[in-house]
Amino acid sequence: MSEIAFSNLTWDQVVILDRVLSEVIPIHGRGNFPTLEVKPKHIIHVVKDQLIEQGIIVKDTRLNGSIASYILASHNGITYKDLDIIFGVELPNDQEFHVVKNIVLGCLLDFLPKGVKKEKITLRIMKEAYVQKMVKVCNKYDRWSLISLSNNNGKNVELKFVNSLRRQFEFSVDSFQILLDPMLDFYCDKNAKLAQESYPVVVAESMYGDFQEAMMHLQNKLIATRKPEEIRGGGLLKYSNLLVHDFKPASEAQIKNLERYMCSRFFIDFPDVGEQQKKIESYLHNHFTGEEKSKYEYLMTLRRVVSESTVCLMGHERRQTINMITFMALKVLGEQNILPNTDHVTCFYQPAPYFTGERQYPPYYGIPGLPPPIFFRPYYPMNFYMPNNMK
């Protein structure tokens, strides 16, 4: 193991890890299907055992991304949404993908409450009832699948089965992975008791490459990355999310170049404005459940980055995207029935047409160099006075 990329968890971090793995997470069923009460350590253990039994080679199991960052630096106010679990496996052909899917769905049957008649419940029914999304990627560089289990509070259990994955992180602060196998072995020993005097050695790895530098970024809420040209289109959405949660660029000199890379990649992966809107809506649903009041700030942050750093689009295409994000932001305000923070909003007054020459309408004026302004038109109800004898 490289001393640069790896580090052992402290006692306090192991305690937090144990608490996360032992927490009961509800997997909500659609329609009349009951809620499954699942502890991460149980479902990881059951799925791993079934994979091995079915002949799938399992190299290791890991916690990945924001949940790993939370365990390493929860005292810094770091939070997480999804429980992202990686099974390092060998998937040489399509048959193994099919086996993995059936194993997960079959394991879910074991978590159904007592009294539920399982005989007539097929794997297809379990998929429709409890799986939020399934992804399968097979190409020259990437070979992996994802099964995301539904949680109405936004804390989805995401089981990822990875044979190969070229890029496993976007920024240094989400590059951490925690190897779980020592904890799983510890849980299998019924006589073992977690104590400061004797606890398993648990290793964390930073896929960024330099563990100490990545930890420094995490503790100080700094945004940095390597090889930004490899970041997929969703990196722009994650970057805007970090900004909203008070992360700052580690290098102001490099951040504009990074923003241009991310904007260009976003528009390559999602060239149509309809696709862009669906991707943003999906991101809001997955990452802002329970944080509805932050949605407006997020969308306005995203709008600013797109406006300032997009260099790969024609003018009208850029305006289409900016307008789409603007309308989404205004829709969020309407849904929450709140007025925006007007500290940075410029209001423009347009006189009625009869104040100008015939058939001439005064234009709106914007400030050069700034994004197009948002115009708010408040609604004022009309009041009519009616004499008593007319009521």
mmCIF file of C-alpha atoms in Angstrom:
data_model
loop_
_atom_site.group_PDB
_atom_site.id
_atom_site.type_symbol
_atom_site.label_atom_id
_atom_site.label_comp_id
_atom_site.label_asym_id
_atom_site.label_seq_id
_atom_site.Cartn_x
_atom_site.Cartn_y
_atom_site.Cartn_z
ATOM 1 C CA MET A 1 0.000 0.000 0.000
ATOM 2 C CA SER A 2 1.227 3.481 -0.806
ATOM 3 C CA GLU A 3 1.720 5.616 2.283
ATOM 4 C CA ILE A 4 0.573 8.635 0.272
ATOM 5 C CA ALA A 5 -2.858 7.358 -0.752
ATOM 6 C CA PHE A 6 -3.811 5.380 2.397
ATOM 7 C CA SER A 7 -4.376 6.098 6.068
ATOM 8 C CA ASN A 8 -5.758 4.141 9.027
ATOM 9 C CA LEU A 9 -8.957 5.346 10.689
ATOM 10 C CA THR A 10 -8.682 6.640 14.249
ATOM 11 C CA TRP A 11 -10.748 5.214 17.093
ATOM 12 C CA ASP A 12 -13.241 8.085 16.856
ATOM 13 C CA GLN A 13 -13.645 7.522 13.107
ATOM 14 C CA VAL A 14 -14.182 3.787 13.617
ATOM 15 C CA VAL A 15 -16.952 4.599 16.119
ATOM 16 C CA ILE A 16 -18.668 6.823 13.530
ATOM 17 C CA LEU A 17 -18.238 4.101 10.896
ATOM 18 C CA ASP A 18 -19.834 1.539 13.217
ATOM 19 C CA ARG A 19 -22.749 3.889 13.867
ATOM 20 C CA VAL A 20 -23.306 4.410 10.129
ATOM 21 C CA LEU A 21 -23.168 0.690 9.373
ATOM 22 C CA SER A 22 -25.535 -0.133 12.244
ATOM 23 C CA GLU A 23 -28.140 2.561 11.524
ATOM 24 C CA VAL A 24 -31.509 1.291 10.336
ATOM 25 C CA ILE A 25 -32.290 2.783 6.918
ATOM 26 C CA PRO A 26 -35.817 2.424 5.519
ATOM 27 C CA ILE A 27 -36.157 1.195 1.940
ATOM 28 C CA HIS A 28 -39.567 2.514 0.935
ATOM 29 C CA GLY A 29 -41.778 0.392 -1.282
ATOM 30 C CA ARG A 30 -44.047 1.766 -3.965
ATOM 31 C CA GLY A 31 -47.802 1.426 -3.646
ATOM 32 C CA ASN A 32 -48.831 -0.999 -0.926
ATOM 33 C CA PHE A 33 -45.449 -2.651 -0.550
ATOM 34 C CA PRO A 34 -44.126 -2.492 3.021
ATOM 35 C CA THR A 35 -41.043 -0.548 4.067
ATOM 36 C CA LEU A 36 -37.904 -2.642 4.491
ATOM 37 C CA GLU A 37 -35.831 -1.914 7.603
ATOM 38 C CA VAL A 38 -32.222 -2.446 6.560
ATOM 39 C CA LYS A 39 -28.910 -2.039 8.372
ATOM 40 C CA PRO A 40 -26.042 -1.413 5.932
ATOM 41 C CA LYS A 41 -23.781 -3.972 7.620
ATOM 42 C CA HIS A 42 -26.442 -6.651 7.146
ATOM 43 C CA ILE A 43 -27.218 -6.037 3.488
ATOM 44 C CA ILE A 44 -23.512 -5.729 2.609
ATOM 45 C CA HIS A 45 -22.766 -9.026 4.377
ATOM 46 C CA VAL A 46 -25.692 -10.869 2.773
ATOM 47 C CA VAL A 47 -24.992 -9.592 -0.749
ATOM 48 C CA LYS A 48 -21.259 -10.343 -0.451
ATOM 49 C CA ASP A 49 -21.913 -13.901 0.739
ATOM 50 C CA GLN A 50 -24.374 -14.523 -2.100
ATOM 51 C CA LEU A 51 -21.950 -13.159 -4.697
ATOM 52 C CA ILE A 52 -19.252 -15.550 -3.498
ATOM 53 C CA GLU A 53 -21.724 -18.450 -3.388
ATOM 54 C CA GLN A 54 -22.728 -17.765 -7.008
ATOM 55 C CA GLY A 55 -19.101 -17.813 -8.147
ATOM 56 C CA ILE A 56 -18.568 -14.043 -8.457
ATOM 57 C CA ILE A 57 -15.060 -13.062 -7.356
ATOM 58 C CA VAL A 58 -15.285 -10.293 -4.713
ATOM 59 C CA LYS A 59 -12.016 -8.401 -4.227
ATOM 60 C CA ASP A 60 -13.221 -6.000 -1.514
ATOM 61 C CA THR A 61 -16.131 -3.867 -0.276
ATOM 62 C CA ARG A 62 -15.939 -0.133 0.343
ATOM 63 C CA LEU A 63 -17.859 2.948 1.402
ATOM 64 C CA ASN A 64 -17.434 5.648 -1.212
ATOM 65 C CA GLY A 65 -17.855 9.384 -1.692
ATOM 66 C CA SER A 66 -19.714 11.718 0.668
ATOM 67 C CA ILE A 67 -20.448 9.038 3.281
ATOM 68 C CA ALA A 68 -16.699 8.273 3.517
ATOM 69 C CA SER A 69 -15.956 12.009 3.767
ATOM 70 C CA TYR A 70 -18.535 12.296 6.560
ATOM 71 C CA ILE A 71 -16.864 9.519 8.566
ATOM 72 C CA LEU A 72 -13.444 11.145 8.175
ATOM 73 C CA ALA A 73 -14.515 14.727 8.972
ATOM 74 C CA SER A 74 -18.017 14.832 10.465
ATOM 75 C CA HIS A 75 -16.769 17.302 13.117
ATOM 76 C CA ASN A 76 -16.275 19.842 10.291
ATOM 77 C CA GLY A 77 -19.973 19.884 9.459
ATOM 78 C CA ILE A 78 -19.573 17.487 6.511
ATOM 79 C CA THR A 79 -22.882 15.793 5.659
ATOM 80 C CA TYR A 80 -23.980 13.046 3.288
ATOM 81 C CA LYS A 81 -27.062 11.927 1.400
ATOM 82 C CA ASP A 82 -26.617 8.558 -0.284
ATOM 83 C CA LEU A 83 -25.001 5.501 1.239
ATOM 84 C CA ASP A 84 -22.654 4.607 -1.612
ATOM 85 C CA ILE A 85 -21.317 1.035 -1.297
ATOM 86 C CA ILE A 86 -18.819 -0.430 -3.761
ATOM 87 C CA PHE A 87 -18.294 -4.133 -4.327
ATOM 88 C CA GLY A 88 -15.031 -4.716 -6.156
ATOM 89 C CA VAL A 89 -15.922 -7.683 -8.375
ATOM 90 C CA GLU A 90 -14.916 -9.434 -11.582
ATOM 91 C CA LEU A 91 -17.555 -9.177 -14.316
ATOM 92 C CA PRO A 92 -16.016 -10.796 -17.405
ATOM 93 C CA ASN A 93 -19.264 -11.063 -19.391
ATOM 94 C CA ASP A 94 -22.922 -10.012 -19.434
ATOM 95 C CA GLN A 95 -24.050 -13.125 -17.573
ATOM 96 C CA GLU A 96 -22.337 -11.901 -14.394
ATOM 97 C CA PHE A 97 -24.280 -8.614 -14.563
ATOM 98 C CA HIS A 98 -27.519 -10.598 -14.672
ATOM 99 C CA VAL A 99 -26.411 -12.745 -11.718
ATOM 100 C CA VAL A 100 -25.535 -9.659 -9.651
ATOM 101 C CA LYS A 101 -28.946 -8.092 -10.293
ATOM 102 C CA ASN A 102 -30.798 -11.259 -9.271
ATOM 103 C CA ILE A 103 -28.671 -11.614 -6.123
ATOM 104 C CA VAL A 104 -29.556 -8.113 -4.909
ATOM 105 C CA LEU A 105 -33.265 -8.523 -5.636
ATOM 106 C CA GLY A 106 -33.261 -11.957 -3.980
ATOM 107 C CA CYS A 107 -31.573 -10.539 -0.873
ATOM 108 C CA LEU A 108 -34.268 -7.872 -0.604
ATOM 109 C CA LEU A 109 -36.839 -10.653 -0.249
ATOM 110 C CA ASP A 110 -35.129 -11.677 2.998
ATOM 111 C CA PHE A 111 -35.727 -8.194 4.442
ATOM 112 C CA LEU A 112 -39.492 -8.264 3.925
ATOM 113 C CA PRO A 113 -41.385 -8.074 7.252
ATOM 114 C CA LYS A 114 -42.565 -11.269 8.902
ATOM 115 C CA GLY A 115 -46.007 -12.351 7.770
ATOM 116 C CA VAL A 116 -45.538 -11.260 4.165
ATOM 117 C CA LYS A 117 -46.206 -14.143 1.785
ATOM 118 C CA LYS A 118 -43.108 -14.286 -0.403
ATOM 119 C CA GLU A 119 -44.109 -17.242 -2.579
ATOM 120 C CA LYS A 120 -45.817 -15.169 -5.274
ATOM 121 C CA ILE A 121 -43.394 -12.225 -5.172
ATOM 122 C CA THR A 122 -41.034 -12.430 -8.152
ATOM 123 C CA LEU A 123 -37.709 -10.658 -8.602
ATOM 124 C CA ARG A 124 -39.349 -8.444 -11.203
ATOM 125 C CA ILE A 125 -41.951 -7.347 -8.671
ATOM 126 C CA MET A 126 -39.193 -6.578 -6.134
ATOM 127 C CA LYS A 127 -37.434 -4.456 -8.746
ATOM 128 C CA GLU A 128 -40.567 -2.440 -9.484
ATOM 129 C CA ALA A 129 -41.318 -2.020 -5.782
ATOM 130 C CA TYR A 130 -37.943 -1.089 -4.274
ATOM 131 C CA VAL A 131 -35.408 -0.099 -6.933
ATOM 132 C CA GLN A 132 -35.167 3.591 -7.771
ATOM 133 C CA LYS A 133 -32.743 3.175 -10.653
ATOM 134 C CA MET A 134 -30.472 0.617 -12.292
ATOM 135 C CA VAL A 135 -27.418 1.476 -14.379
ATOM 136 C CA LYS A 136 -25.151 -0.767 -16.428
ATOM 137 C CA VAL A 137 -21.978 0.524 -18.106
ATOM 138 C CA CYS A 138 -19.816 -1.588 -20.413
ATOM 139 C CA ASN A 139 -17.174 0.049 -22.589
ATOM 140 C CA LYS A 140 -13.429 0.071 -23.183
ATOM 141 C CA TYR A 141 -12.628 1.795 -19.886
ATOM 142 C CA ASP A 142 -15.603 1.215 -17.583
ATOM 143 C CA ARG A 143 -17.379 -1.984 -16.576
ATOM 144 C CA TRP A 144 -19.774 -1.613 -13.673
ATOM 145 C CA SER A 145 -23.420 -1.651 -12.592
ATOM 146 C CA LEU A 146 -25.448 0.271 -10.025
ATOM 147 C CA ILE A 147 -28.622 -0.639 -8.148
ATOM 148 C CA SER A 148 -30.105 2.230 -6.135
ATOM 149 C CA LEU A 149 -32.704 1.355 -3.485
ATOM 150 C CA SER A 150 -35.494 3.851 -2.831
ATOM 151 C CA ASN A 151 -35.630 6.104 0.207
ATOM 152 C CA ASN A 152 -38.220 8.889 0.342
ATOM 153 C CA ASN A 153 -35.922 11.046 2.488
ATOM 154 C CA GLY A 154 -33.189 11.115 -0.126
ATOM 155 C CA LYS A 155 -30.852 8.715 1.727
ATOM 156 C CA ASN A 156 -30.697 6.055 -0.979
ATOM 157 C CA VAL A 157 -28.696 2.871 -0.509
ATOM 158 C CA GLU A 158 -26.606 2.626 -3.664
ATOM 159 C CA LEU A 159 -24.956 -0.710 -4.397
ATOM 160 C CA LYS A 160 -22.274 -0.385 -7.072
ATOM 161 C CA PHE A 161 -20.552 -3.439 -8.541
ATOM 162 C CA VAL A 162 -17.271 -2.379 -10.131
ATOM 163 C CA ASN A 163 -15.028 -4.422 -12.382
ATOM 164 C CA SER A 164 -13.267 -1.339 -13.756
ATOM 165 C CA LEU A 165 -13.908 2.390 -13.495
ATOM 166 C CA ARG A 166 -11.540 4.878 -15.089
ATOM 167 C CA ARG A 167 -12.541 7.860 -12.938
ATOM 168 C CA GLN A 168 -13.729 7.179 -9.377
ATOM 169 C CA PHE A 169 -13.951 10.758 -8.084
ATOM 170 C CA GLU A 170 -14.672 14.305 -9.217
ATOM 171 C CA PHE A 171 -12.989 16.410 -6.536
ATOM 172 C CA SER A 172 -10.459 15.655 -3.805
ATOM 173 C CA VAL A 173 -13.096 16.053 -1.072
ATOM 174 C CA ASP A 174 -15.213 13.210 -2.489
ATOM 175 C CA SER A 175 -12.295 10.954 -3.431
ATOM 176 C CA PHE A 176 -12.252 8.906 -0.210
ATOM 177 C CA GLN A 177 -13.080 5.209 0.065
ATOM 178 C CA ILE A 178 -13.154 3.176 3.287
ATOM 179 C CA LEU A 179 -12.398 -0.561 3.091
ATOM 180 C CA LEU A 180 -15.129 -2.407 4.984
ATOM 181 C CA ASP A 181 -13.897 -6.002 5.046
ATOM 182 C CA PRO A 182 -12.157 -5.737 8.457
ATOM 183 C CA MET A 183 -15.408 -4.412 9.977
ATOM 184 C CA LEU A 184 -17.459 -7.162 8.316
ATOM 185 C CA ASP A 185 -15.100 -9.803 9.742
ATOM 186 C CA PHE A 186 -15.370 -8.144 13.150
ATOM 187 C CA TYR A 187 -19.183 -8.286 13.046
ATOM 188 C CA CYS A 188 -19.036 -12.015 12.241
ATOM 189 C CA ASP A 189 -17.310 -12.676 15.571
ATOM 190 C CA LYS A 190 -20.195 -12.842 18.058
ATOM 191 C CA ASN A 191 -17.815 -12.525 21.003
ATOM 192 C CA ALA A 192 -16.103 -9.385 19.708
ATOM 193 C CA LYS A 193 -16.904 -6.066 21.315
ATOM 194 C CA LEU A 194 -15.888 -2.731 19.851
ATOM 195 C CA ALA A 195 -13.568 -1.006 22.337
ATOM 196 C CA GLN A 196 -10.754 1.523 22.164
ATOM 197 C CA GLU A 197 -8.345 -1.102 23.472
ATOM 198 C CA SER A 198 -9.175 -3.537 20.658
ATOM 199 C CA TYR A 199 -10.828 -2.524 17.411
ATOM 200 C CA PRO A 200 -10.204 -3.588 13.807
ATOM 201 C CA VAL A 201 -7.677 -1.761 11.673
ATOM 202 C CA VAL A 202 -9.739 0.016 9.018
ATOM 203 C CA VAL A 203 -8.002 1.635 6.054
ATOM 204 C CA ALA A 204 -9.173 4.654 4.052
ATOM 205 C CA GLU A 205 -7.889 5.466 0.580
ATOM 206 C CA SER A 206 -7.981 8.704 -1.383
ATOM 207 C CA MET A 207 -8.442 8.104 -5.105
ATOM 208 C CA TYR A 208 -7.099 11.655 -5.543
ATOM 209 C CA GLY A 209 -3.694 10.134 -4.808
ATOM 210 C CA ASP A 210 -2.441 12.232 -1.901
ATOM 211 C CA PHE A 211 -4.417 11.369 1.226
ATOM 212 C CA GLN A 212 -3.051 14.161 3.435
ATOM 213 C CA GLU A 213 -3.643 16.842 0.804
ATOM 214 C CA ALA A 214 -7.177 15.582 0.177
ATOM 215 C CA MET A 215 -7.850 15.591 3.951
ATOM 216 C CA MET A 216 -6.564 19.160 4.176
ATOM 217 C CA HIS A 217 -8.998 20.144 1.420
ATOM 218 C CA LEU A 218 -11.862 18.359 3.206
ATOM 219 C CA GLN A 219 -11.137 19.915 6.601
ATOM 220 C CA ASN A 220 -10.854 23.411 5.116
ATOM 221 C CA LYS A 221 -13.690 22.968 2.595
ATOM 222 C CA LEU A 222 -11.518 23.578 -0.470
ATOM 223 C CA ILE A 223 -12.339 22.554 -4.040
ATOM 224 C CA ALA A 224 -9.514 20.924 -6.027
ATOM 225 C CA THR A 225 -9.131 18.118 -8.534
ATOM 226 C CA ARG A 226 -6.742 16.461 -10.958
ATOM 227 C CA LYS A 227 -7.153 15.857 -14.686
ATOM 228 C CA PRO A 228 -10.355 17.942 -14.919
ATOM 229 C CA GLU A 229 -10.741 16.953 -18.574
ATOM 230 C CA GLU A 230 -11.771 13.457 -17.365
ATOM 231 C CA ILE A 231 -14.679 14.705 -15.223
ATOM 232 C CA ARG A 232 -18.077 13.783 -16.694
ATOM 233 C CA GLY A 233 -20.901 16.276 -17.241
ATOM 234 C CA GLY A 234 -22.338 15.802 -13.752
ATOM 235 C CA GLY A 235 -19.196 17.373 -12.301
ATOM 236 C CA LEU A 236 -20.617 20.838 -12.996
ATOM 237 C CA LEU A 237 -23.665 20.061 -10.841
ATOM 238 C CA LYS A 238 -21.504 18.662 -8.018
ATOM 239 C CA TYR A 239 -19.223 21.727 -8.185
ATOM 240 C CA SER A 240 -22.192 24.093 -7.819
ATOM 241 C CA ASN A 241 -23.415 22.012 -4.872
ATOM 242 C CA LEU A 242 -20.051 22.383 -3.131
ATOM 243 C CA LEU A 243 -20.189 26.167 -3.614
ATOM 244 C CA VAL A 244 -23.654 26.305 -2.048
ATOM 245 C CA HIS A 245 -22.339 24.355 0.963
ATOM 246 C CA ASP A 246 -19.591 26.939 1.578
ATOM 247 C CA PHE A 247 -16.698 25.186 -0.162
ATOM 248 C CA LYS A 248 -14.172 27.532 -1.785
ATOM 249 C CA PRO A 249 -11.710 27.017 -4.658
ATOM 250 C CA ALA A 250 -8.257 25.937 -3.480
ATOM 251 C CA SER A 251 -6.740 27.991 -6.297
ATOM 252 C CA GLU A 252 -8.482 31.044 -7.727
ATOM 253 C CA ALA A 253 -6.009 31.036 -10.605
ATOM 254 C CA GLN A 254 -7.050 27.535 -11.733
ATOM 255 C CA ILE A 255 -10.764 27.613 -10.966
ATOM 256 C CA LYS A 256 -11.876 29.458 -14.127
ATOM 257 C CA ASN A 257 -10.129 26.890 -16.289
ATOM 258 C CA LEU A 258 -11.811 24.134 -14.260
ATOM 259 C CA GLU A 259 -15.225 25.778 -14.676
ATOM 260 C CA ARG A 260 -14.749 25.977 -18.459
ATOM 261 C CA TYR A 261 -13.826 22.288 -18.601
ATOM 262 C CA MET A 262 -16.904 21.333 -16.571
ATOM 263 C CA CYS A 263 -19.302 23.506 -18.571
ATOM 264 C CA SER A 264 -17.960 22.135 -21.856
ATOM 265 C CA ARG A 265 -18.293 18.551 -20.647
ATOM 266 C CA PHE A 266 -21.826 19.179 -19.370
ATOM 267 C CA PHE A 267 -22.932 20.423 -22.788
ATOM 268 C CA ILE A 268 -21.174 17.534 -24.558
ATOM 269 C CA ASP A 269 -22.937 14.956 -22.379
ATOM 270 C CA PHE A 270 -26.283 16.818 -22.411
ATOM 271 C CA PRO A 271 -26.446 18.790 -25.689
ATOM 272 C CA ASP A 272 -30.224 19.344 -25.720
ATOM 273 C CA VAL A 273 -31.806 21.843 -23.320
ATOM 274 C CA GLY A 274 -34.476 19.265 -22.464
ATOM 275 C CA GLU A 275 -31.799 16.752 -21.453
ATOM 276 C CA GLN A 276 -30.083 19.434 -19.396
ATOM 277 C CA GLN A 277 -33.290 20.223 -17.524
ATOM 278 C CA LYS A 278 -33.972 16.539 -16.780
ATOM 279 C CA LYS A 279 -30.433 16.093 -15.451
ATOM 280 C CA ILE A 280 -30.707 19.156 -13.189
ATOM 281 C CA GLU A 281 -34.159 18.121 -11.932
ATOM 282 C CA SER A 282 -32.837 14.636 -11.168
ATOM 283 C CA TYR A 283 -29.874 16.112 -9.291
ATOM 284 C CA LEU A 284 -32.154 18.339 -7.217
ATOM 285 C CA HIS A 285 -34.378 15.374 -6.357
ATOM 286 C CA ASN A 286 -31.440 13.171 -5.340
ATOM 287 C CA HIS A 287 -29.373 15.735 -3.430
ATOM 288 C CA PHE A 288 -31.747 18.364 -2.054
ATOM 289 C CA THR A 289 -34.500 16.289 -0.464
ATOM 290 C CA GLY A 290 -34.964 17.933 2.922
ATOM 291 C CA GLU A 291 -33.030 21.012 1.762
ATOM 292 C CA GLU A 292 -35.736 22.651 -0.322
ATOM 293 C CA LYS A 293 -34.759 26.128 0.839
ATOM 294 C CA SER A 294 -31.297 25.656 -0.712
ATOM 295 C CA LYS A 295 -32.628 24.822 -4.179
ATOM 296 C CA TYR A 296 -32.990 28.448 -5.270
ATOM 297 C CA GLU A 297 -29.452 29.339 -4.153
ATOM 298 C CA TYR A 298 -28.139 26.237 -5.912
ATOM 299 C CA LEU A 299 -29.860 27.052 -9.203
ATOM 300 C CA MET A 300 -28.665 30.659 -9.109
ATOM 301 C CA THR A 301 -25.109 29.476 -8.388
ATOM 302 C CA LEU A 302 -25.314 27.057 -11.320
ATOM 303 C CA ARG A 303 -26.727 29.859 -13.496
ATOM 304 C CA ARG A 304 -23.807 32.134 -12.618
ATOM 305 C CA VAL A 305 -21.185 29.474 -13.413
ATOM 306 C CA VAL A 306 -22.831 28.637 -16.751
ATOM 307 C CA SER A 307 -23.154 32.319 -17.640
ATOM 308 C CA GLU A 308 -19.552 33.192 -16.799
ATOM 309 C CA SER A 309 -17.696 30.076 -17.941
ATOM 310 C CA THR A 310 -19.490 28.676 -21.002
ATOM 311 C CA VAL A 311 -17.305 29.094 -24.082
ATOM 312 C CA CYS A 312 -18.403 26.161 -26.256
ATOM 313 C CA LEU A 313 -21.948 27.250 -27.195
ATOM 314 C CA MET A 314 -23.459 29.633 -29.686
ATOM 315 C CA GLY A 315 -25.018 32.697 -28.112
ATOM 316 C CA HIS A 316 -28.627 31.563 -28.532
ATOM 317 C CA GLU A 317 -27.834 28.096 -27.104
ATOM 318 C CA ARG A 318 -26.202 29.643 -24.074
ATOM 319 C CA ARG A 319 -29.207 31.924 -23.546
ATOM 320 C CA GLN A 320 -31.565 28.941 -23.823
ATOM 321 C CA THR A 321 -29.771 27.132 -21.007
ATOM 322 C CA ILE A 322 -29.556 30.229 -18.814
ATOM 323 C CA ASN A 323 -33.270 30.932 -19.332
ATOM 324 C CA MET A 324 -34.136 27.315 -18.518
ATOM 325 C CA ILE A 325 -32.201 27.491 -15.221
ATOM 326 C CA THR A 326 -33.790 30.871 -14.468
ATOM 327 C CA PHE A 327 -37.307 29.514 -14.934
ATOM 328 C CA MET A 328 -36.458 26.540 -12.724
ATOM 329 C CA ALA A 329 -35.284 28.938 -10.011
ATOM 330 C CA LEU A 330 -38.456 31.023 -10.259
ATOM 331 C CA LYS A 331 -40.553 27.852 -10.137
ATOM 332 C CA VAL A 332 -38.779 26.854 -6.910
ATOM 333 C CA LEU A 333 -39.641 30.257 -5.436
ATOM 334 C CA GLY A 334 -43.272 29.820 -6.435
ATOM 335 C CA GLU A 335 -43.442 26.350 -4.899
ATOM 336 C CA GLN A 336 -42.016 27.651 -1.639
ATOM 337 C CA ASN A 337 -44.155 30.816 -1.718
ATOM 338 C CA ILE A 338 -41.188 32.994 -0.758
ATOM 339 C CA LEU A 339 -39.545 36.116 -2.157
ATOM 340 C CA PRO A 340 -35.906 35.898 -3.245
ATOM 341 C CA ASN A 341 -33.000 37.672 -1.571
ATOM 342 C CA THR A 342 -32.871 40.926 -3.543
ATOM 343 C CA ASP A 343 -29.433 42.053 -2.365
ATOM 344 C CA HIS A 344 -27.976 41.209 -5.774
ATOM 345 C CA VAL A 345 -31.039 41.773 -7.963
ATOM 346 C CA THR A 346 -31.269 44.862 -10.173
ATOM 347 C CA CYS A 347 -34.802 46.019 -10.990
ATOM 348 C CA PHE A 348 -35.506 47.843 -14.225
ATOM 349 C CA TYR A 349 -38.537 50.039 -14.896
ATOM 350 C CA GLN A 350 -40.027 50.217 -18.385
ATOM 351 C CA PRO A 351 -42.436 53.112 -18.989
ATOM 352 C CA ALA A 352 -45.743 52.386 -20.639
ATOM 353 C CA PRO A 353 -45.702 52.705 -24.468
ATOM 354 C CA TYR A 354 -47.671 55.946 -24.477
ATOM 355 C CA PHE A 355 -44.754 57.723 -22.772
ATOM 356 C CA THR A 356 -42.670 57.307 -25.952
ATOM 357 C CA GLY A 357 -43.069 58.218 -29.569
ATOM 358 C CA GLU A 358 -45.622 56.420 -31.697
ATOM 359 C CA ARG A 359 -44.825 52.732 -32.240
ATOM 360 C CA GLN A 360 -41.561 53.119 -30.309
ATOM 361 C CA TYR A 361 -40.926 51.028 -27.211
ATOM 362 C CA PRO A 362 -38.034 51.767 -24.879
ATOM 363 C CA PRO A 363 -35.634 48.820 -24.465
ATOM 364 C CA TYR A 364 -34.517 47.224 -21.236
ATOM 365 C CA TYR A 365 -30.995 48.108 -20.266
ATOM 366 C CA GLY A 366 -28.606 45.600 -18.677
ATOM 367 C CA ILE A 367 -25.235 46.219 -17.114
ATOM 368 C CA PRO A 368 -22.427 45.253 -19.544
ATOM 369 C CA GLY A 369 -20.483 42.164 -18.521
ATOM 370 C CA LEU A 370 -23.109 40.851 -16.111
ATOM 371 C CA PRO A 371 -25.550 37.955 -16.659
ATOM 372 C CA PRO A 372 -28.969 38.931 -17.995
ATOM 373 C CA PRO A 373 -31.055 40.212 -15.074
ATOM 374 C CA ILE A 374 -34.058 38.402 -13.674
ATOM 375 C CA PHE A 375 -37.238 40.449 -13.755
ATOM 376 C CA PHE A 376 -39.804 40.041 -11.013
ATOM 377 C CA ARG A 377 -43.374 41.140 -11.599
ATOM 378 C CA PRO A 378 -45.235 41.045 -8.264
ATOM 379 C CA TYR A 379 -48.964 40.424 -8.295
ATOM 380 C CA TYR A 380 -51.179 43.093 -6.749
ATOM 381 C CA PRO A 381 -54.852 42.161 -6.328
ATOM 382 C CA MET A 382 -57.273 44.785 -7.645
ATOM 383 C CA ASN A 383 -59.713 46.281 -5.148
ATOM 384 C CA PHE A 384 -62.998 47.745 -6.310
ATOM 385 C CA TYR A 385 -65.215 50.006 -4.241
ATOM 386 C CA MET A 386 -68.889 49.120 -4.571
ATOM 387 C CA PRO A 387 -71.653 51.207 -3.027
ATOM 388 C CA ASN A 388 -73.824 49.372 -0.497
ATOM 389 C CA ASN A 389 -76.873 49.473 -2.740
ATOM 390 C CA MET A 390 -74.982 47.618 -5.492
ATOM 391 C CA LYS A 391 -73.815 44.699 -3.322
#
